[in-house]
mmCIF file of C-alpha atoms and ligand atoms in Angstrom:
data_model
loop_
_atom_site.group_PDB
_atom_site.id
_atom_site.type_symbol
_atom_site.label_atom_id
_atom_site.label_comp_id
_atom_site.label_asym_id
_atom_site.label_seq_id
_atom_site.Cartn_x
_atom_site.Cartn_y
_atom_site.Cartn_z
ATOM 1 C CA UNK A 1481 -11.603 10.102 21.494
ATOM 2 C CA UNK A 1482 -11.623 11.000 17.578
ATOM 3 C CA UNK A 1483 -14.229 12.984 16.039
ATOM 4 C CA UNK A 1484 -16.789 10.247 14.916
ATOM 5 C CA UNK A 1485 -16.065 11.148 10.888
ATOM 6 C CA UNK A 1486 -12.421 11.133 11.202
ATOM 7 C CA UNK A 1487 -12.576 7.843 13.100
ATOM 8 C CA UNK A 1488 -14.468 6.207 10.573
ATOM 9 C CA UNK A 1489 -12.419 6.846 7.854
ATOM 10 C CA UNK A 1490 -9.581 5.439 9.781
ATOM 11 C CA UNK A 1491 -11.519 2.452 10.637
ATOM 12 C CA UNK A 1492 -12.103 1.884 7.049
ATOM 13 C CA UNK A 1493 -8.944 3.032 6.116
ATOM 14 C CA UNK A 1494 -7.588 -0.316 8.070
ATOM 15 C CA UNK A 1495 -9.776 -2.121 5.665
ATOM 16 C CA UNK A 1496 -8.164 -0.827 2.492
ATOM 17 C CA UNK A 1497 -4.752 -1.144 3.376
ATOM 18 C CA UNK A 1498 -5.214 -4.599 4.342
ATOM 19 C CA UNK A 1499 -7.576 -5.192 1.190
ATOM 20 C CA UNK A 1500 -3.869 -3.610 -0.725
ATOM 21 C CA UNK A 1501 -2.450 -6.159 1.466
ATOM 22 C CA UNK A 1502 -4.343 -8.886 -0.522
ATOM 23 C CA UNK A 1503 -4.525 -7.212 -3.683
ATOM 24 C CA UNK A 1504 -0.215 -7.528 -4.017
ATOM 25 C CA UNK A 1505 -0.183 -10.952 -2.289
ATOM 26 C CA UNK A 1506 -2.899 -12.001 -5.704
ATOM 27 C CA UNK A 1507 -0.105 -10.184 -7.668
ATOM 28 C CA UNK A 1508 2.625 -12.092 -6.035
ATOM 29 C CA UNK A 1509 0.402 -15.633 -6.885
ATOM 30 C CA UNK A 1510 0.199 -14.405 -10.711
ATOM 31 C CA UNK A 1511 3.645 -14.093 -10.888
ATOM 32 C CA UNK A 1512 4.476 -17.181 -8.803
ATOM 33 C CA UNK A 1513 2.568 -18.949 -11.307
ATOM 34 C CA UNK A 1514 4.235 -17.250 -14.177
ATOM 35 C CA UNK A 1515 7.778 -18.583 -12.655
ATOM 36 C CA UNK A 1516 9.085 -14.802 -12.137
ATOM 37 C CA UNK A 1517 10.165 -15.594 -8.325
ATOM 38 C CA UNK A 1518 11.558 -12.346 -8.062
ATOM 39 C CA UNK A 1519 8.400 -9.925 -9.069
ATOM 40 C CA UNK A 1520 6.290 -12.623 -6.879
ATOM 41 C CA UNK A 1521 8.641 -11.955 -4.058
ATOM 42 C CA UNK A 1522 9.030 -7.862 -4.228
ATOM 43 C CA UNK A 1523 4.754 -7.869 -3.903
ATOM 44 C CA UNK A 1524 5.401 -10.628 -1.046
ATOM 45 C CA UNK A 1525 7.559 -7.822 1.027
ATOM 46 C CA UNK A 1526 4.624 -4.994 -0.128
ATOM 47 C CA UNK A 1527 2.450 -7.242 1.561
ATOM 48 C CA UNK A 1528 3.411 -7.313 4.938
ATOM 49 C CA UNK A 1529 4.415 -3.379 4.026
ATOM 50 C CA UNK A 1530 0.632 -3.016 3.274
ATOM 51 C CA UNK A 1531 -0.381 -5.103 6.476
ATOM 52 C CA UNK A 1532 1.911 -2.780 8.470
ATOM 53 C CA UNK A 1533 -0.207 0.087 7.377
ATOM 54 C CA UNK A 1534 -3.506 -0.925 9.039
ATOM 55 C CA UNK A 1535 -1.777 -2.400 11.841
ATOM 56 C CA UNK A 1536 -0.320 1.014 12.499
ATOM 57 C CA UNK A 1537 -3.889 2.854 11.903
ATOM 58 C CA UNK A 1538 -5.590 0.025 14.241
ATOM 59 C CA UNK A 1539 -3.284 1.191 17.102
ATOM 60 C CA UNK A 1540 -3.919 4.677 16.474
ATOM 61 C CA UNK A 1541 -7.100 4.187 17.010
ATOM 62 C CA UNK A 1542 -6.954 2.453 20.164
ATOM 63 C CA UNK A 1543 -4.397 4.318 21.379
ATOM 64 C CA UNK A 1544 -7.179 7.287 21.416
ATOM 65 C CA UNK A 1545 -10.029 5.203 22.947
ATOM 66 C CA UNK A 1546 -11.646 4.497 19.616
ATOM 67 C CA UNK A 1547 -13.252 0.703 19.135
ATOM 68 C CA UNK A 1548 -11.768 -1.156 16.127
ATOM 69 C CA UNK A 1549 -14.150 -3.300 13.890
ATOM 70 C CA UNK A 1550 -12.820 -4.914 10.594
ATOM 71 C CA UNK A 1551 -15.520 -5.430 7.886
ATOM 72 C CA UNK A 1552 -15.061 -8.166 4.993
ATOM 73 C CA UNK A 1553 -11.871 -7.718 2.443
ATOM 74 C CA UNK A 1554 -13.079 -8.575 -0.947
ATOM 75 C CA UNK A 1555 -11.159 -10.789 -3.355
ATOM 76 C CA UNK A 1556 -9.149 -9.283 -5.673
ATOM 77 C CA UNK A 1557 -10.798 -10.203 -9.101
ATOM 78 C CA UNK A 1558 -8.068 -8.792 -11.728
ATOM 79 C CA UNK A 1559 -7.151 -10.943 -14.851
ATOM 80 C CA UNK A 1560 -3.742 -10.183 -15.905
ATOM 81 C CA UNK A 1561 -2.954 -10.184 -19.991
ATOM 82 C CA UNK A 1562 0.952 -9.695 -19.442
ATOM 83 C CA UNK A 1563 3.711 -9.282 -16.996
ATOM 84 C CA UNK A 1564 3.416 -5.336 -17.140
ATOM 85 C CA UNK A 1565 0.079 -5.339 -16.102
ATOM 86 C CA UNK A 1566 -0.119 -5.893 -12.560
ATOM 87 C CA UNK A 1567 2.563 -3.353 -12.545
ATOM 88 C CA UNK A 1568 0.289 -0.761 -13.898
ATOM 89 C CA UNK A 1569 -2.175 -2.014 -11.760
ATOM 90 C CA UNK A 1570 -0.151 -1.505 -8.838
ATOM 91 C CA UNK A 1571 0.656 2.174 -10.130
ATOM 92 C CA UNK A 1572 -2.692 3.033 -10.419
ATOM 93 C CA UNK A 1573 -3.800 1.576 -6.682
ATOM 94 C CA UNK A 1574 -1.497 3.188 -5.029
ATOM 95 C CA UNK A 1575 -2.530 6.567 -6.863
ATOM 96 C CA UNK A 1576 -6.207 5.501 -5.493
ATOM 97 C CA UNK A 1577 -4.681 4.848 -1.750
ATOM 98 C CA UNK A 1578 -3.387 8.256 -1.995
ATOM 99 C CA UNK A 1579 -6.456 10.144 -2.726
ATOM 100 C CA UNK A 1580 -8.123 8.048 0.569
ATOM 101 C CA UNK A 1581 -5.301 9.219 2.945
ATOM 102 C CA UNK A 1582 -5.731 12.832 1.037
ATOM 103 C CA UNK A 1583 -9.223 12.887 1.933
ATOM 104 C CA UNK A 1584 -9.113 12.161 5.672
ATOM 105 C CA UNK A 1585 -5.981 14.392 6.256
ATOM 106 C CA UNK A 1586 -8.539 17.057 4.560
ATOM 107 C CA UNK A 1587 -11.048 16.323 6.904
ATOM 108 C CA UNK A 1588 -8.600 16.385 9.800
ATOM 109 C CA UNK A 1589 -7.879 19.407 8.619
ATOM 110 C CA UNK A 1590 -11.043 20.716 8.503
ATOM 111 C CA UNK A 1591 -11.561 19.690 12.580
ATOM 112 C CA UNK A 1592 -8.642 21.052 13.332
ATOM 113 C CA UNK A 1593 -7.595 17.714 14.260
ATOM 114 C CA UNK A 1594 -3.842 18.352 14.332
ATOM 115 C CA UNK A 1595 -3.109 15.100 16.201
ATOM 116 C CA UNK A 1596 -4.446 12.873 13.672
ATOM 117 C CA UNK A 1597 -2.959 15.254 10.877
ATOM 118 C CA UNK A 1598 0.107 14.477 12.414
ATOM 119 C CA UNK A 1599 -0.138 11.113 12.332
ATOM 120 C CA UNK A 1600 -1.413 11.340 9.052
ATOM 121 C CA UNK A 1601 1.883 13.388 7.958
ATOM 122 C CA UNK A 1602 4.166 9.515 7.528
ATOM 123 C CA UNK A 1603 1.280 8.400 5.439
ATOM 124 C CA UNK A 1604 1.791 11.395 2.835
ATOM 125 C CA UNK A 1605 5.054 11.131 2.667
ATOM 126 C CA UNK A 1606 4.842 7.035 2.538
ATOM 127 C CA UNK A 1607 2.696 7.557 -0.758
ATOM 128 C CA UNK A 1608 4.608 9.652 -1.963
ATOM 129 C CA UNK A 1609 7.111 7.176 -2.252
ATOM 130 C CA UNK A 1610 5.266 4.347 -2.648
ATOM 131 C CA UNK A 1611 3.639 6.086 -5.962
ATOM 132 C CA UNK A 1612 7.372 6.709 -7.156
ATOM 133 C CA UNK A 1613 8.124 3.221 -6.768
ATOM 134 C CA UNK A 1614 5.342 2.164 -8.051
ATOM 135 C CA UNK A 1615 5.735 4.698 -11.386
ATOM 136 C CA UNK A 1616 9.456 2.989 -11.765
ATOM 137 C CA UNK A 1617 8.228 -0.332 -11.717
ATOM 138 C CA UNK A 1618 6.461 0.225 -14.782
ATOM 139 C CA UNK A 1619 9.049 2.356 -16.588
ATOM 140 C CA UNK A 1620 11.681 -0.499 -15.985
ATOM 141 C CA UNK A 1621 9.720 -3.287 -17.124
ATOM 142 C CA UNK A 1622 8.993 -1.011 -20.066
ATOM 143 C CA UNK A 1623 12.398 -0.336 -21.133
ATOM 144 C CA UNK A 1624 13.963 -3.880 -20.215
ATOM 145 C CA UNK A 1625 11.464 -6.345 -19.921
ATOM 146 C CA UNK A 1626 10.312 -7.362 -23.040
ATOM 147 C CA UNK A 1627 13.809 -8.854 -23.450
ATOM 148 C CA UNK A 1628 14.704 -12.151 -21.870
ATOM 149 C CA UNK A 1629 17.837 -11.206 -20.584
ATOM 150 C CA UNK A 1630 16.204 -7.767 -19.598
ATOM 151 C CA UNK A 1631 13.402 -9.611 -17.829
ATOM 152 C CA UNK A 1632 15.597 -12.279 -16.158
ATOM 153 C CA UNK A 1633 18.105 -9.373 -14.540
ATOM 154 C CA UNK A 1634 15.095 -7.217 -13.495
ATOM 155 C CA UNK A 1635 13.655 -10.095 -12.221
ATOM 156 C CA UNK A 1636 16.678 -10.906 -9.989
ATOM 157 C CA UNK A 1637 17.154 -7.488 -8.262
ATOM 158 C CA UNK A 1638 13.855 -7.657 -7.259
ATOM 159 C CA UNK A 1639 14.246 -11.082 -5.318
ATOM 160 C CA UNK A 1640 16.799 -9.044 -3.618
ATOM 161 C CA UNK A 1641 13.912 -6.648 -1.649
ATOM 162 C CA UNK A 1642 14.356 -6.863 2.164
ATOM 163 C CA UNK A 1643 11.343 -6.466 4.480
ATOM 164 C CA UNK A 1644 11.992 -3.462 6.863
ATOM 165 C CA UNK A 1645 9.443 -3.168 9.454
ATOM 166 C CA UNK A 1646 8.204 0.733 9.415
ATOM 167 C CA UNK A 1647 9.975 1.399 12.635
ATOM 168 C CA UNK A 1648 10.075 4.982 12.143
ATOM 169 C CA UNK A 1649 6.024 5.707 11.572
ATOM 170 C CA UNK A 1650 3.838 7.690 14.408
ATOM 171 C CA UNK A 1651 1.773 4.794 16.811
ATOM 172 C CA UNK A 1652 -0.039 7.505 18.596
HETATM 173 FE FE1 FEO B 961 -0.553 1.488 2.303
HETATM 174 FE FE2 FEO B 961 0.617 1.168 -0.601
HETATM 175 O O1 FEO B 961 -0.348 2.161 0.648
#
């Protein structure tokens, strides 16, 4: 069993990663519907990326005796002026999932939890990376996507994104 604090946030950590699920599959339908295949299919692969997360905190959770409930995932209500901005947007969520994982490590830390602050250790590093790529994202489509030829390469290398399952990342 998990300290009852630390458990909740995990709990509703589950939520938000599969709410960041939903938030880059609505990303992935704007661009869909903007004919940029590629863009719609990188947030596609985040997706199930995202989706991976909670799984992964779900079975941590069980795997120390805790009981799992999901609450409701909210719609993602952004309106998108341009191509850059769900980019941005993107930047700026992950930036937000980082200070949630930040917070619960603390707290771990603060039990002396050292189990869960292991587990927590992939998800630091994870949004780490995940706010670099994110931050890169945006710089690209700044420098070459407000040219058609700029946009239409960009948008083939990222139809090229290949799901990888996190295979490495703690279950326990
Ligand atoms: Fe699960 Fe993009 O953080």
């Amino acid at each position: 069993m998990l300290n009852k604090k630390i458990a909740e946030m995990l709990n509703d950590q589950v939520n938000k990663e599969f709410y960041s699920a939903y938030l880059y599959l609505d990303f992935a339908n704007y661009y869909a519907d903007e004919g940029l295949d590629g863009f719609a299919h990188w947030y596609e692969i985040q997706a199930q990326e995202e989706r991976d997360h909670a799984l992964m905190i779900r079975r941590y959770l069980l795997n120390n005796g805790e009981r799992v409930t999901f609450g409701a995932i909210g719609g993602p209500d952004k309106k998108f002026a341009n191509h850059l901005a769900p980019l941005e947007a993107g930047f700026e969520h992950e930036k937000y999932v980082t200070s949630l994982i930040t917070e619960i490590y603390h707290e771990a830390s603060a039990q002396k939890d050292y189990r869960t602050m292991q587990f927590l250790d992939w998800f630091i590093k994870e949004q780490g990376e995940e706010e670099t790529t994110a931050d890169d994202m945006v710089k690209k489509y700044k420098l070459f996507g407000y040219d058609a030829k700029g946009l239409y390469a960009l948008n083939q290398e990222l139809s090229a994104r290949v799901y990888a399952p996190s295979a490495t990342a703690p279950q326990k």
